[in-house]
């Protein structure tokens, strides 16, 4: 899922302090799972903003909503009859949701309430770690299911650098060396010969290096 973390409240306040009617809009997708942008976080942020502005003796209306997803027009359309009552929206969806909201309601000021971080997984309660950088041409088949693009700090594709020590990456003693993980996994699978096979030069044009990407799937007309 896409991981995000709440922005500092002061940063959000700086953006919205001159508005009178604000809608805090959450998303019940990925950002709800990582406890950054779901209904619970909408309530928390809205309460924090109300308290702040009450202390400032500023009258401000703050509405709350959380949509099934903000990256789908059909769910964003649920706001069409009520969004006009607000001067601005703080969207706590991921960056895709914030942008889609701004595109769909182009006259509305839409501010991000979270920092979108990475594609990751739930390691344990309250701990999420990166697993994929959406490179567009997955090579997990040759690396034992462990991604060197996301899990090697240098994105090396042909074995570890000289900085790997005791299974940890040289950037941080808490970060496992991605290539050590790949080696251990291939060993477990009895596929260590893959470790010795050079990985061909990767075509990065399917990654962000090729510019903004899009996917088109033919839809059945039946
Ligand atoms: S190889 Fe690419 S698509 Fe596959 S997990 Fe890594 S970054 Fe994601
Ligand atoms: S120590 Fe391992 S994870 Fe860190 S940069 Fe080197 S090969 Fe990559």
GROMACS .gro file of C-alpha atoms and ligand atoms in nm, residues 119 131-140 143 146-150 202, ligand 1:
model
   26
  119UNK     CA    1   0.496   0.176  -0.120
  131UNK     CA    2   0.910  -0.276  -0.035
  132UNK     CA    3   0.863  -0.143  -0.390
  133UNK     CA    4   0.954   0.166  -0.591
  134UNK     CA    5   0.715   0.091  -0.878
  135UNK     CA    6   0.998   0.056  -1.132
  136UNK     CA    7   0.759  -0.078  -1.395
  137UNK     CA    8   0.959  -0.395  -1.479
  138UNK     CA    9   0.963  -0.626  -1.182
  139UNK     CA   10   1.277  -0.836  -1.131
  140UNK     CA   11   1.170  -1.015  -0.814
  143UNK     CA   12   1.616  -1.205  -0.664
  146UNK     CA   13   1.333  -0.939  -0.241
  147UNK     CA   14   1.360  -0.611  -0.428
  148UNK     CA   15   1.709  -0.460  -0.470
  149UNK     CA   16   1.557  -0.141  -0.611
  150UNK     CA   17   1.363  -0.071  -0.292
  202UNK     CA   18   1.781  -0.248  -1.639
  223LIG     S1   19   1.161  -0.474  -0.900
  223LIG    FE1   20   1.043  -0.288  -0.940
  223LIG     S2   21   0.826  -0.349  -0.942
  223LIG    FE2   22   0.944  -0.519  -0.851
  223LIG     S3   23   0.930  -0.482  -0.630
  223LIG    FE3   24   1.118  -0.381  -0.701
  223LIG     S4   25   1.063  -0.172  -0.752
  223LIG    FE4   26   0.874  -0.291  -0.731
   0.00000   0.00000   0.00000
